[in-house]
PDB file of C-alpha atoms in Angstrom:
ATOM      1  CA  UNK A   1      34.034 143.919  88.606  1.00 45.00           C
ATOM      2  CA  UNK A   2      37.748 143.461  88.014  1.00 45.00           C
ATOM      3  CA  UNK A   3      39.746 141.598  90.684  1.00 45.00           C
ATOM      4  CA  UNK A   4      43.368 142.647  91.085  1.00 46.00           C
ATOM      5  CA  UNK A   5      45.870 140.368  92.799  1.00 40.00           C
ATOM      6  CA  UNK A   6      48.978 141.654  94.578  1.00 44.00           C
ATOM      7  CA  UNK A   7      52.248 140.357  93.057  1.00 42.00           C
ATOM      8  CA  UNK A   8      53.107 138.588  96.345  1.00 39.00           C
ATOM      9  CA  UNK A   9      49.721 136.815  96.331  1.00 38.00           C
ATOM     10  CA  UNK A  10      50.187 135.872  92.679  1.00 37.00           C
ATOM     11  CA  UNK A  11      53.602 134.382  93.484  1.00 38.00           C
ATOM     12  CA  UNK A  12      52.165 132.412  96.421  1.00 39.00           C
ATOM     13  CA  UNK A  13      49.260 131.137  94.290  1.00 38.00           C
ATOM     14  CA  UNK A  14      51.655 130.090  91.529  1.00 39.00           C
ATOM     15  CA  UNK A  15      53.810 128.192  94.034  1.00 40.00           C
ATOM     16  CA  UNK A  16      50.789 126.424  95.536  1.00 36.00           C
ATOM     17  CA  UNK A  17      49.630 125.346  92.099  1.00 39.00           C
ATOM     18  CA  UNK A  18      53.126 124.100  91.205  1.00 42.00           C
ATOM     19  CA  UNK A  19      53.766 122.261  94.484  1.00 44.00           C
ATOM     20  CA  UNK A  20      51.798 119.059  93.698  1.00 50.00           C
ATOM     21  CA  UNK A  21      54.180 118.383  90.817  1.00 60.00           C
ATOM     22  CA  UNK A  22      57.205 118.369  93.137  1.00 69.00           C
ATOM     23  CA  UNK A  23      58.405 115.155  94.704  1.00 68.00           C
ATOM     24  CA  UNK A  24      57.637 114.494  98.352  1.00 79.00           C
ATOM     25  CA  UNK A  25      60.621 113.274 100.377  1.00 77.00           C
ATOM     26  CA  UNK A  26      60.680 110.487 102.940  1.00 88.00           C
ATOM     27  CA  UNK A  27      63.168 110.828 105.793  1.00 90.00           C
ATOM     28  CA  UNK A  28      65.429 107.771 105.880  1.00 93.00           C
ATOM     29  CA  UNK A  29      67.392 108.733 108.987  1.00 92.00           C
ATOM     30  CA  UNK A  30      69.565 111.330 110.724  1.00 89.00           C
ATOM     31  CA  UNK A  31      73.019 111.263 112.323  1.00 90.00           C
ATOM     32  CA  UNK A  32      73.918 113.607 115.183  1.00 85.00           C
ATOM     33  CA  UNK A  33      76.944 115.774 114.406  1.00 78.00           C
ATOM     34  CA  UNK A  34      77.000 117.893 117.575  1.00 76.00           C
ATOM     35  CA  UNK A  35      75.244 117.409 120.900  1.00 76.00           C
ATOM     36  CA  UNK A  36      73.281 120.391 122.280  1.00 71.00           C
ATOM     37  CA  UNK A  37      72.448 120.778 125.977  1.00 73.00           C
ATOM     38  CA  UNK A  38      69.195 122.617 125.206  1.00 77.00           C
ATOM     39  CA  UNK A  39      67.090 121.839 122.143  1.00 69.00           C
ATOM     40  CA  UNK A  40      67.673 119.445 119.289  1.00 70.00           C
ATOM     41  CA  UNK A  41      71.169 118.270 118.355  1.00 74.00           C
ATOM     42  CA  UNK A  42      72.859 119.442 115.152  1.00 75.00           C
ATOM     43  CA  UNK A  43      72.510 116.629 112.608  1.00 83.00           C
ATOM     44  CA  UNK A  44      72.694 115.504 109.012  1.00 86.00           C
ATOM     45  CA  UNK A  45      69.503 113.936 107.654  1.00 87.00           C
ATOM     46  CA  UNK A  46      69.049 111.726 104.600  1.00 93.00           C
ATOM     47  CA  UNK A  47      65.798 111.878 102.611  1.00 91.00           C
ATOM     48  CA  UNK A  48      64.666 109.855  99.583  1.00 95.00           C
ATOM     49  CA  UNK A  49      62.355 110.957  96.798  1.00 93.00           C
ATOM     50  CA  UNK A  50      61.228 109.583  93.458  1.00 94.00           C
ATOM     51  CA  UNK A  51      61.267 111.731  90.327  1.00 94.00           C
ATOM     52  CA  UNK A  52      57.576 112.594  89.815  1.00 91.00           C
ATOM     53  CA  UNK A  53      57.761 112.433  85.994  1.00 93.00           C
ATOM     54  CA  UNK A  54      60.404 109.759  85.423  1.00 94.00           C
ATOM     55  CA  UNK A  55      59.494 106.481  87.155  1.00 93.00           C
ATOM     56  CA  UNK A  56      62.458 104.274  87.982  1.00 94.00           C
ATOM     57  CA  UNK A  57      64.672 107.027  89.437  1.00 95.00           C
ATOM     58  CA  UNK A  58      65.223 107.490  93.175  1.00 96.00           C
ATOM     59  CA  UNK A  59      67.312 110.312  94.622  1.00 95.00           C
ATOM     60  CA  UNK A  60      68.789 110.575  98.097  1.00 95.00           C
ATOM     61  CA  UNK A  61      69.763 113.969  99.475  1.00 89.00           C
ATOM     62  CA  UNK A  62      71.625 114.578 102.730  1.00 88.00           C
ATOM     63  CA  UNK A  63      71.309 117.988 104.387  1.00 83.00           C
ATOM     64  CA  UNK A  64      72.737 119.598 107.525  1.00 79.00           C
ATOM     65  CA  UNK A  65      70.109 120.565 110.133  1.00 77.00           C
ATOM     66  CA  UNK A  66      70.752 123.192 112.793  1.00 71.00           C
ATOM     67  CA  UNK A  67      69.788 122.218 116.334  1.00 71.00           C
ATOM     68  CA  UNK A  68      69.654 124.169 119.558  1.00 62.00           C
ATOM     69  CA  UNK A  69      66.697 126.240 120.656  1.00 62.00           C
ATOM     70  CA  UNK A  70      66.323 128.054 117.326  1.00 64.00           C
ATOM     71  CA  UNK A  71      66.430 124.749 115.422  1.00 58.00           C
ATOM     72  CA  UNK A  72      63.847 123.194 117.722  1.00 58.00           C
ATOM     73  CA  UNK A  73      61.520 126.171 117.209  1.00 58.00           C
ATOM     74  CA  UNK A  74      62.033 126.150 113.428  1.00 62.00           C
ATOM     75  CA  UNK A  75      63.730 129.560 113.452  1.00 55.00           C
ATOM     76  CA  UNK A  76      67.265 128.441 112.591  1.00 59.00           C
ATOM     77  CA  UNK A  77      68.831 128.876 109.195  1.00 59.00           C
ATOM     78  CA  UNK A  78      70.238 125.519 108.098  1.00 51.00           C
ATOM     79  CA  UNK A  79      73.674 125.661 106.460  1.00 57.00           C
ATOM     80  CA  UNK A  80      73.861 125.230 102.689  1.00 62.00           C
ATOM     81  CA  UNK A  81      75.565 121.860 102.995  1.00 72.00           C
ATOM     82  CA  UNK A  82      74.088 118.930 101.127  1.00 80.00           C
ATOM     83  CA  UNK A  83      74.953 115.987  98.935  1.00 88.00           C
ATOM     84  CA  UNK A  84      72.917 114.293  96.193  1.00 93.00           C
ATOM     85  CA  UNK A  85      72.919 110.761  94.763  1.00 96.00           C
ATOM     86  CA  UNK A  86      70.358 109.542  92.195  1.00 96.00           C
ATOM     87  CA  UNK A  87      70.131 106.006  90.822  1.00 96.00           C
ATOM     88  CA  UNK A  88      68.042 103.872  88.521  1.00 95.00           C
ATOM     89  CA  UNK A  89      65.840 101.734  90.790  1.00 95.00           C
ATOM     90  CA  UNK A  90      63.478 100.318  88.169  1.00 94.00           C
ATOM     91  CA  UNK A  91      62.672 100.519  84.452  1.00 95.00           C
ATOM     92  CA  UNK A  92      62.933 104.098  83.185  1.00 93.00           C
ATOM     93  CA  UNK A  93      60.601 105.506  80.566  1.00 89.00           C
ATOM     94  CA  UNK A  94      61.527 109.050  79.602  1.00 91.00           C
ATOM     95  CA  UNK A  95      58.350 110.980  78.715  1.00 92.00           C
ATOM     96  CA  UNK A  96      58.230 112.249  75.118  1.00 89.00           C
ATOM     97  CA  UNK A  97      57.772 115.863  76.196  1.00 89.00           C
ATOM     98  CA  UNK A  98      60.186 115.978  79.122  1.00 90.00           C
ATOM     99  CA  UNK A  99      61.301 119.602  79.699  1.00 90.00           C
ATOM    100  CA  UNK A 100      65.009 120.289  79.196  1.00 89.00           C
ATOM    101  CA  UNK A 101      65.140 121.608  82.776  1.00 93.00           C
ATOM    102  CA  UNK A 102      62.580 121.226  85.570  1.00 93.00           C
ATOM    103  CA  UNK A 103      62.478 121.535  89.361  1.00 91.00           C
ATOM    104  CA  UNK A 104      61.660 118.107  90.838  1.00 91.00           C
ATOM    105  CA  UNK A 105      62.213 118.791  94.554  1.00 87.00           C
ATOM    106  CA  UNK A 106      62.342 121.845  96.799  1.00 83.00           C
ATOM    107  CA  UNK A 107      62.761 122.192 100.549  1.00 77.00           C
ATOM    108  CA  UNK A 108      62.966 125.349 102.680  1.00 66.00           C
ATOM    109  CA  UNK A 109      66.106 125.603 104.802  1.00 56.00           C
ATOM    110  CA  UNK A 110      65.210 128.817 106.628  1.00 54.00           C
ATOM    111  CA  UNK A 111      62.175 130.901 107.467  1.00 55.00           C
ATOM    112  CA  UNK A 112      62.947 133.435 104.712  1.00 54.00           C
ATOM    113  CA  UNK A 113      64.145 132.948 101.152  1.00 53.00           C
ATOM    114  CA  UNK A 114      66.523 130.011 101.513  1.00 61.00           C
ATOM    115  CA  UNK A 115      65.860 126.618 100.022  1.00 72.00           C
ATOM    116  CA  UNK A 116      67.514 123.562  98.566  1.00 79.00           C
ATOM    117  CA  UNK A 117      66.187 122.977  95.065  1.00 85.00           C
ATOM    118  CA  UNK A 118      66.825 119.950  92.836  1.00 90.00           C
ATOM    119  CA  UNK A 119      66.528 120.362  89.078  1.00 93.00           C
ATOM    120  CA  UNK A 120      66.329 117.586  86.480  1.00 96.00           C
ATOM    121  CA  UNK A 121      67.986 118.102  83.096  1.00 96.00           C
ATOM    122  CA  UNK A 122      67.869 115.757  80.112  1.00 95.00           C
ATOM    123  CA  UNK A 123      71.037 115.113  78.082  1.00 94.00           C
ATOM    124  CA  UNK A 124      69.412 113.520  75.024  1.00 92.00           C
ATOM    125  CA  UNK A 125      72.700 112.987  73.181  1.00 94.00           C
ATOM    126  CA  UNK A 126      73.996 110.755  75.993  1.00 95.00           C
ATOM    127  CA  UNK A 127      70.591 109.444  77.168  1.00 93.00           C
ATOM    128  CA  UNK A 128      71.371 110.640  80.687  1.00 96.00           C
ATOM    129  CA  UNK A 129      69.219 112.326  83.325  1.00 97.00           C
ATOM    130  CA  UNK A 130      71.124 114.941  85.312  1.00 97.00           C
ATOM    131  CA  UNK A 131      70.015 116.019  88.782  1.00 97.00           C
ATOM    132  CA  UNK A 132      71.472 119.272  90.120  1.00 94.00           C
ATOM    133  CA  UNK A 133      70.996 120.347  93.746  1.00 90.00           C
ATOM    134  CA  UNK A 134      71.488 124.051  94.431  1.00 87.00           C
ATOM    135  CA  UNK A 135      71.070 126.390  97.353  1.00 80.00           C
ATOM    136  CA  UNK A 136      68.941 129.438  96.604  1.00 70.00           C
ATOM    137  CA  UNK A 137      71.203 131.560  98.844  1.00 61.00           C
ATOM    138  CA  UNK A 138      74.538 132.774  97.553  1.00 54.00           C
ATOM    139  CA  UNK A 139      77.560 131.991  99.698  1.00 56.00           C
ATOM    140  CA  UNK A 140      80.606 134.107  98.877  1.00 61.00           C
ATOM    141  CA  UNK A 141      79.259 134.800  95.381  1.00 63.00           C
ATOM    142  CA  UNK A 142      78.353 131.243  94.361  1.00 65.00           C
ATOM    143  CA  UNK A 143      75.520 128.895  95.320  1.00 73.00           C
ATOM    144  CA  UNK A 144      76.353 125.568  96.942  1.00 78.00           C
ATOM    145  CA  UNK A 145      75.654 122.748  94.490  1.00 85.00           C
ATOM    146  CA  UNK A 146      75.874 119.007  93.963  1.00 88.00           C
ATOM    147  CA  UNK A 147      75.256 116.862  90.866  1.00 94.00           C
ATOM    148  CA  UNK A 148      74.240 113.274  90.144  1.00 96.00           C
ATOM    149  CA  UNK A 149      73.636 111.546  86.811  1.00 97.00           C
ATOM    150  CA  UNK A 150      71.479 108.583  85.845  1.00 97.00           C
ATOM    151  CA  UNK A 151      72.180 106.970  82.462  1.00 96.00           C
ATOM    152  CA  UNK A 152      68.955 105.543  81.004  1.00 94.00           C
ATOM    153  CA  UNK A 153      69.679 101.861  80.508  1.00 91.00           C
ATOM    154  CA  UNK A 154      67.688  98.616  80.064  1.00 89.00           C
ATOM    155  CA  UNK A 155      66.306  97.152  83.303  1.00 86.00           C
ATOM    156  CA  UNK A 156      65.592  93.491  83.991  1.00 79.00           C
ATOM    157  CA  UNK A 157      65.794  92.451  80.328  1.00 73.00           C
ATOM    158  CA  UNK A 158      63.466  95.280  79.225  1.00 65.00           C
ATOM    159  CA  UNK A 159      64.765  97.905  76.768  1.00 60.00           C
TER     160      UNK A 159
END
């Protein structure tokens, strides 16, 4: 008996298998940007995550969150507004087989097809890790994006 899988189910299964390799973010805090009479306030939240394959790197991403009734119910589409800062927070050991480009963090920003994704790139010539945050929804022909770099340097007297 041959089992056929729908393309949408295959995509979902692939995502579920890939998810454990993505970093999990910890919310650091939020700042209210607009008060709403009904529902949650509009705000900007800051989250921290560690690169799952490169110990010693911590990234902080700030993202706008839509409030109101739709935001409270999880139906709002958050704006594609974010900022990214990554820093060396311990000794860094770059794995020998680090992919040239890899998704390290992903977070949905709407119910359908919109997410903030953070990719890691390795610039071997300059021994620098590059983290690129992008929105998966085009805005006026170009995705929103932010970049942060982490030069790999000795830490605490260790090479």
